[in-house]
Short mmCIF file of C-alpha atoms in Angstrom, two decimals:
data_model
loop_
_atom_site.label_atom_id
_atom_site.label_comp_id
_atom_site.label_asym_id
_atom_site.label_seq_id
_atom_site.Cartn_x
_atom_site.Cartn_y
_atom_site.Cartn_z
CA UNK R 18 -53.16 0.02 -12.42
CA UNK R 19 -54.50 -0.51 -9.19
CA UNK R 20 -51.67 -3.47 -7.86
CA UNK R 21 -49.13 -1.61 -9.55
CA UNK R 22 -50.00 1.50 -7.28
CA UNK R 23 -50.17 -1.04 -4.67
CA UNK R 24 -46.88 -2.33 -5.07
CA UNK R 25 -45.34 1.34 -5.24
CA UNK R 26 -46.92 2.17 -2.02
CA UNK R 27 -46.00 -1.09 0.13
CA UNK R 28 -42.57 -0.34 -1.48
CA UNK R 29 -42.14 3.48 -0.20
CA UNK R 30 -43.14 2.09 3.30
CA UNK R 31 -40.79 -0.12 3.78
CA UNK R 32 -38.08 2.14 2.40
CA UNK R 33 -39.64 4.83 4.85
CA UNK R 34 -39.24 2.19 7.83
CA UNK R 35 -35.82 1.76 7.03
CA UNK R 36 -34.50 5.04 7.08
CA UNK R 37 -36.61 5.44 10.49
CA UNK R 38 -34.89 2.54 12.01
CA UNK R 39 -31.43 3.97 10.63
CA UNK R 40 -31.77 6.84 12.72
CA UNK R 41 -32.49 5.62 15.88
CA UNK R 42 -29.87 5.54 18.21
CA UNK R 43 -29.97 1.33 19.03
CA UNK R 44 -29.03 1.51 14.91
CA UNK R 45 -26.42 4.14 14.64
CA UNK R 46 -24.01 2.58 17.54
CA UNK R 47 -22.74 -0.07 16.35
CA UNK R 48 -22.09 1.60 13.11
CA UNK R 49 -20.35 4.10 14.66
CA UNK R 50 -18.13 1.75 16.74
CA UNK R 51 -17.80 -0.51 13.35
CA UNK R 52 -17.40 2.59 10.60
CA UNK R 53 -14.24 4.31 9.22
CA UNK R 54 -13.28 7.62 9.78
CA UNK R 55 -13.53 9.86 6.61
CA UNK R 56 -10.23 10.10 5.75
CA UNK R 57 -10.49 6.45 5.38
CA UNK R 58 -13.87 6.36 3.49
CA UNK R 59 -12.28 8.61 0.91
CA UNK R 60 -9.19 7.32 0.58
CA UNK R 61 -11.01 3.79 -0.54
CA UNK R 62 -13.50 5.56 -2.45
CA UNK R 63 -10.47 7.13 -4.86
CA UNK R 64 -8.69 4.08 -4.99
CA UNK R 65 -12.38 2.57 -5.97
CA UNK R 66 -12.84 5.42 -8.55
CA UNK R 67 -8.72 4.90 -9.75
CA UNK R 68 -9.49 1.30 -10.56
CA UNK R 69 -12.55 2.02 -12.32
CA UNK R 70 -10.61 4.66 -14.33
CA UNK R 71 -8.01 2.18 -15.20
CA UNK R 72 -9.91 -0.81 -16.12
CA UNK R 73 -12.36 1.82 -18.46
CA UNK R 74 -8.86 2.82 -19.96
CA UNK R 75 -7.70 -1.01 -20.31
CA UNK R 76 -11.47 -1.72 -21.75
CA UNK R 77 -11.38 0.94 -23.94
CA UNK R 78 -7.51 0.32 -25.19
CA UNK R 79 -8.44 -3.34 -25.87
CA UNK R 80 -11.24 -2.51 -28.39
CA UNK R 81 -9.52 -0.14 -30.14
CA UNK R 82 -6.60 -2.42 -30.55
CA UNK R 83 -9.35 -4.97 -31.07
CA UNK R 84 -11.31 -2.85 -34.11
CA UNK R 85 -7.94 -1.67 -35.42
CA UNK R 86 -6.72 -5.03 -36.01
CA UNK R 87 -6.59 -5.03 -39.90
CA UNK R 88 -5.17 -1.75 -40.31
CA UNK R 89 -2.59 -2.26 -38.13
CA UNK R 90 -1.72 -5.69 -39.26
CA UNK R 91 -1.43 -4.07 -42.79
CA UNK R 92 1.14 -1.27 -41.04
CA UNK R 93 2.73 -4.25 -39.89
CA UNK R 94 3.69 -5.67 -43.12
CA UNK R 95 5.27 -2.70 -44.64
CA UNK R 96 8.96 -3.92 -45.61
CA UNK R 97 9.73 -0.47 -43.56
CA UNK R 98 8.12 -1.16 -40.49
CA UNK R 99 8.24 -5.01 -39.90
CA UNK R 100 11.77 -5.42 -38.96
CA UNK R 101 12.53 -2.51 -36.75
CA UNK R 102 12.05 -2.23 -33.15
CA UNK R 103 9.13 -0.24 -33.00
CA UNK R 104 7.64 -2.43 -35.41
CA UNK R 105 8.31 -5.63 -33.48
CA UNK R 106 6.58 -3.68 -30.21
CA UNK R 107 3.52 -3.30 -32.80
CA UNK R 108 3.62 -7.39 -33.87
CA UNK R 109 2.66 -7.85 -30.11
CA UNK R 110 -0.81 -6.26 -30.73
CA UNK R 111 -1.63 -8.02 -33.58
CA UNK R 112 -0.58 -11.29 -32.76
CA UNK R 113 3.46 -11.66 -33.57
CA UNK R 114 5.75 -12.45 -30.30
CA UNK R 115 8.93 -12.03 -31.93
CA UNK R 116 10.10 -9.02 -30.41
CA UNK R 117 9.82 -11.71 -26.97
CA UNK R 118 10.19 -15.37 -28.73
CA UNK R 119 13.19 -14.48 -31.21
CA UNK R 120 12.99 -15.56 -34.72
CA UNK R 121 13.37 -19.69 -35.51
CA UNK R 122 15.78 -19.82 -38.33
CA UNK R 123 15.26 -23.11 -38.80
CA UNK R 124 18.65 -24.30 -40.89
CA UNK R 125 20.16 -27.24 -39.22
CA UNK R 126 23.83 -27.61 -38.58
CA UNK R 127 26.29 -29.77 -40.30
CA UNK R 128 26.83 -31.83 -37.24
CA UNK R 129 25.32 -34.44 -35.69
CA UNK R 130 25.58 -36.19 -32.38
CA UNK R 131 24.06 -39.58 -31.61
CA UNK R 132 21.10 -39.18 -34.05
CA UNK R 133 20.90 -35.27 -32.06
CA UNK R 134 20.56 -32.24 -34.69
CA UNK R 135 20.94 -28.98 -33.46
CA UNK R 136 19.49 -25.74 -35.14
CA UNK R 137 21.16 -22.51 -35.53
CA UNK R 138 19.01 -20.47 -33.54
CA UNK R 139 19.68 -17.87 -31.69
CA UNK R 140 18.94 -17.37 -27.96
CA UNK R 141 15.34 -15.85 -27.09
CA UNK R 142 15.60 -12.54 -26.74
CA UNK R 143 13.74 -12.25 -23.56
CA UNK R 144 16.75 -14.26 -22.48
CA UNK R 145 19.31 -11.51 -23.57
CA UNK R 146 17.39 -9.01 -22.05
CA UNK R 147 16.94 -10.50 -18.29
CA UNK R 148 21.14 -11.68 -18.92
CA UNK R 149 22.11 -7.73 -19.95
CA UNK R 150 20.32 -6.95 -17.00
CA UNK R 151 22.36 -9.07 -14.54
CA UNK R 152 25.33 -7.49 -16.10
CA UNK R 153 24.20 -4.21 -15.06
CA UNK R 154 23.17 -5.11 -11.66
CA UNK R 155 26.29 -6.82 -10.71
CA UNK R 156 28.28 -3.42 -11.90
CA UNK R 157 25.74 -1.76 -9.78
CA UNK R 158 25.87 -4.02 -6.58
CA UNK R 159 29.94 -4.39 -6.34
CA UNK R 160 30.08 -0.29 -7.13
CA UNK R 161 27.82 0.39 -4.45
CA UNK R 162 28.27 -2.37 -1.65
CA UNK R 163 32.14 -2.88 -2.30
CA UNK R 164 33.67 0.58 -4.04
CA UNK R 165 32.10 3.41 -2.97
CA UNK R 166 30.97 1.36 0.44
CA UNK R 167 27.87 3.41 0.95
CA UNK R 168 26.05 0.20 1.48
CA UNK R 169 26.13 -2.08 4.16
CA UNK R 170 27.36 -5.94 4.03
CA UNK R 171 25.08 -8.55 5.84
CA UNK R 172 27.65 -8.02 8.89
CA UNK R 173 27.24 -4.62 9.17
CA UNK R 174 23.68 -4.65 8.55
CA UNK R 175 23.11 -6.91 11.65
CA UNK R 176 25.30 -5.25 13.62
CA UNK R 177 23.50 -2.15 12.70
CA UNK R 178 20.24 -3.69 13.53
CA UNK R 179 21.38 -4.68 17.25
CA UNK R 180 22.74 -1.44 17.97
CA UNK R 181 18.99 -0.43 17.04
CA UNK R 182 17.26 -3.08 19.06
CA UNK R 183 19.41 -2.29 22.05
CA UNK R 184 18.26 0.72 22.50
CA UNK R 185 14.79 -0.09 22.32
CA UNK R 186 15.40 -2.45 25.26
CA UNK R 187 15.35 -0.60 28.55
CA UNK R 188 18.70 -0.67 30.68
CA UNK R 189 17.34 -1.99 33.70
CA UNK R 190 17.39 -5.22 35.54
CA UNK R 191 15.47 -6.35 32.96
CA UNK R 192 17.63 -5.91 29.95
CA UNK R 193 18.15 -8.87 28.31
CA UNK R 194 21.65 -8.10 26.90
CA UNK R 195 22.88 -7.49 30.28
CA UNK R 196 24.28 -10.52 32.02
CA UNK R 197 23.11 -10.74 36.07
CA UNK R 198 25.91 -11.46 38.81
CA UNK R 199 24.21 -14.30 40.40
CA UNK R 200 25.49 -17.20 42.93
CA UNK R 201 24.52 -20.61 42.49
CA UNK R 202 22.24 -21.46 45.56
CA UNK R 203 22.98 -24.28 47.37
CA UNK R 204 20.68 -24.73 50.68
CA UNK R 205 18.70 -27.53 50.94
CA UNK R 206 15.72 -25.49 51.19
CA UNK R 207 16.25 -23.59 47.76
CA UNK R 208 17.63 -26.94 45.75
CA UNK R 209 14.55 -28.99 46.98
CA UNK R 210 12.63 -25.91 45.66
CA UNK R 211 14.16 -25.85 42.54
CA UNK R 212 13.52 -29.65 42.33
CA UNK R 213 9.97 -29.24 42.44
CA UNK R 214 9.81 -26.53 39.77
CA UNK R 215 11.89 -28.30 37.58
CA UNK R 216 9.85 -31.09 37.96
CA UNK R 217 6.80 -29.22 37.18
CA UNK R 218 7.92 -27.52 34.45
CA UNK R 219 10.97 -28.70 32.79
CA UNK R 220 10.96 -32.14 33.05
CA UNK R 221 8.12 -32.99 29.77
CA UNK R 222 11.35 -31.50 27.75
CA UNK R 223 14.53 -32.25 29.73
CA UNK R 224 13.59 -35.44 31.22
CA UNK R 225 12.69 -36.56 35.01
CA UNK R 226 16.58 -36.87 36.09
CA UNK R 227 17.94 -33.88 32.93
CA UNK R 228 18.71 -36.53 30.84
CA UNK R 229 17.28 -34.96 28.03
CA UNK R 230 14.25 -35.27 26.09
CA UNK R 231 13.07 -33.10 23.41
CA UNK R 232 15.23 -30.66 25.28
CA UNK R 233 18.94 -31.27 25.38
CA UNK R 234 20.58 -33.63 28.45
CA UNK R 235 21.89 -30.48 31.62
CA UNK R 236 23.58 -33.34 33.49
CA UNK R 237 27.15 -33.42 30.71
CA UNK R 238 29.48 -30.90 30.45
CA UNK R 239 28.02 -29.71 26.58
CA UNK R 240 25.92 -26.80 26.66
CA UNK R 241 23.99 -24.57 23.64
CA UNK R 242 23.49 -21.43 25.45
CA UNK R 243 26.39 -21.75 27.95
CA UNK R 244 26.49 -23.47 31.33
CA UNK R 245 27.67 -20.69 33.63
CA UNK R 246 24.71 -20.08 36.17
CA UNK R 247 23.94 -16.89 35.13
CA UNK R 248 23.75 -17.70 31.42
CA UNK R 249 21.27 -20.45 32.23
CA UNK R 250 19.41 -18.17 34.13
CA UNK R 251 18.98 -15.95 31.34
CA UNK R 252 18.34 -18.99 29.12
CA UNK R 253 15.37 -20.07 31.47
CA UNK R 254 14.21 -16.56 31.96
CA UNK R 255 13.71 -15.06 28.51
CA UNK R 256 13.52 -18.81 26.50
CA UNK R 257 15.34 -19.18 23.04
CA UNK R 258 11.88 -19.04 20.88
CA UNK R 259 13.94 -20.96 17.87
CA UNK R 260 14.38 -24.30 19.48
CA UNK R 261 11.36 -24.12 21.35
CA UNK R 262 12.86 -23.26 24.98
CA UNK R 263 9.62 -20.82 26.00
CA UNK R 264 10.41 -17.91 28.55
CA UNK R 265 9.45 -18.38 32.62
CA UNK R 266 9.68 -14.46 32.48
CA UNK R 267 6.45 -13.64 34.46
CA UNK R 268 5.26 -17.24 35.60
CA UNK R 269 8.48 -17.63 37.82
CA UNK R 270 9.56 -15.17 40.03
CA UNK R 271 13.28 -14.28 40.16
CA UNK R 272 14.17 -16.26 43.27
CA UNK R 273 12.18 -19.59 41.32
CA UNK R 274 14.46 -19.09 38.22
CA UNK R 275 17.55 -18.65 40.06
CA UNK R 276 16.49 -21.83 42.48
CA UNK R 277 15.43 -24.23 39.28
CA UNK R 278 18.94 -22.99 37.86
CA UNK R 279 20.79 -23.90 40.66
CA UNK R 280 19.12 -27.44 41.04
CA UNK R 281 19.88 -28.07 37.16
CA UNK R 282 23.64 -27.52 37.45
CA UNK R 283 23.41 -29.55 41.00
CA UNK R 284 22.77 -32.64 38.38
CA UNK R 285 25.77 -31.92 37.00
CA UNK R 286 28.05 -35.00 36.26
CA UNK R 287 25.58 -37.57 37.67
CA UNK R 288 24.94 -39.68 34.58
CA UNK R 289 21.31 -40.41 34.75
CA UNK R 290 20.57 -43.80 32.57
CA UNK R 291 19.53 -43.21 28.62
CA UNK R 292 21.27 -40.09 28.96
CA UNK R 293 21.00 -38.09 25.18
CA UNK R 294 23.82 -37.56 23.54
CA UNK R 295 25.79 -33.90 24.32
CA UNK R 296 24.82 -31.17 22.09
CA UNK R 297 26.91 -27.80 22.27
CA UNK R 298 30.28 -26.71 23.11
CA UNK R 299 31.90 -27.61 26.09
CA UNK R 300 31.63 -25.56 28.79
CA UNK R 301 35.03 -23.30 30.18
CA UNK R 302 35.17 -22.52 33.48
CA UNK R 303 35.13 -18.17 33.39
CA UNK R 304 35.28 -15.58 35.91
CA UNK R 305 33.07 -16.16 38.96
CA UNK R 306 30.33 -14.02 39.42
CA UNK R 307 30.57 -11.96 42.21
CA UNK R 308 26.88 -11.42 43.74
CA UNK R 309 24.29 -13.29 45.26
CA UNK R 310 19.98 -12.75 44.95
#
């Protein structure tokens, strides 16, 4: 008895200890900063007590089905149970998919096609069911989308949508649906400028002389995004994120966009050598823009 009593008490200490070094404020901190707050806690610990619920029920469901077996296989085979609907449901507990697989007649047909027999079978009825049920939805989807027009098309979903995101975006200077007014610089000063940033920056993608890279060639008259200097400037300032074209929002200042801009179009027409081929629509000539940075 005596290392049993042993054991009990070396066990109570250390389970003493803990609860000391649980309340000490070094402990509880990082707890606190770590724990849940107790609408949390009890939320999981009824979806915790939910799932226990439900798998007792499934546990308890599966025996009985499980210890039931013979009876209901012999409720089964009563002539007035076996071929109606509710009887099919029960064939599923006791081992019989028809009600899902269909019945295999099994009688050939009188015809045969390069050594091929076909059966007269019919058509699962799993199939039916998931075919009935396209039916119905398509009745459904034209009454809603196309007769009654309560629903919106993909067109007027996304123009839905942008309405929506534009008025999440603020209507500043900063608005990136709203076009600037800027000139094209053109000072020696601002193009060299704009040669060095592009050089920095843009020429890994679009090539040392805009030739194009992995970017597309700026010295032709094709452009993706439009070729007007204040649609490249919005091109270079918030990036197209698709094709890889990242934003200079926040590493260039205004005046650096607006100077690597103008030095890009300044290339235009000169032809560099292994020039890529033009990608876009060709650029109109529009309205000029009527203000300067």
């Amino acid at each position: 008895m005596k290392p049993i009593r042993l054991a009990l008490l070396t066990a109570a200490g250390l389970v003493l200890r803990g609860v000391a070094r649980a309340q000490t404020p070094e402990a509880t901190a990082p707890a606190k900063a770590a724990g849940m707050s107790e609408q949390e806690v009890l939320f999981w610990l009824l979806m915790g007590l939910l799932g226990l619920l439900l798998g007792a029920l499934l546990l308890v469901g599966i025996t009985i089905v499980v210890q039931m077996k013979p009876q209901l296989r012999q409720l089964y085979d009563l002539p007035t149970v076996h071929n109606t609907w509710s009887g099919k449901v029960l064939g599923l507990l006791v081992g019989d998919a028809t009600l899902v697989r269909g019945e295999y007649k099994d009688e050939m047909l009188d015809h045969d096609y390069d050594g091929i027999h076909e059966f007269d079978n019919d058509l699962p009825p799993w199939w039916k069911y998931g075919f009935g049920f396209t039916i119905v939805f398509a009745f459904v989807y034209v009454g809603y989308y196309h007769l009654t027009t309560k629903g919106q098309l993909q067109v007027a979903e996304y123009e839905t949508e942008m309405r929506q995101a534009a008025l999440l975006v603020s209507a500043g200077s900063d608005d990136p649906t709203k076009l600037t007014t800027y000139l094209a610089l053109t000072t020696a000063a601002d193009l060299g400028e704009g040669k060095s940033i592009y050089t920095t920056n843009c020429a890994p993608c679009h090539g040392a002389n805009a030739e194009g890279k992995v970017g597309p060639n700026l010295t032709d008259e094709y452009w993706l995004h439009g070729g007007e200097v204040n649609h490249v400037y919005k091109t270079i300032k918030y990036g197209i994120p698709s094709k890889g074209m990242v934003a200079w929002k926040g590493k260039l200042s205004g005046k650096q966009i607006l100077q690597v801009t103008s030095y890009a179009l300044s290339l235009q027409g000169s032809n560099p050598a292994n020039a890529k081929p033009p990608q876009g629509e060709k650029e109109v000539p529009g309205g000029k823009p009527v203000a300067g940075l």
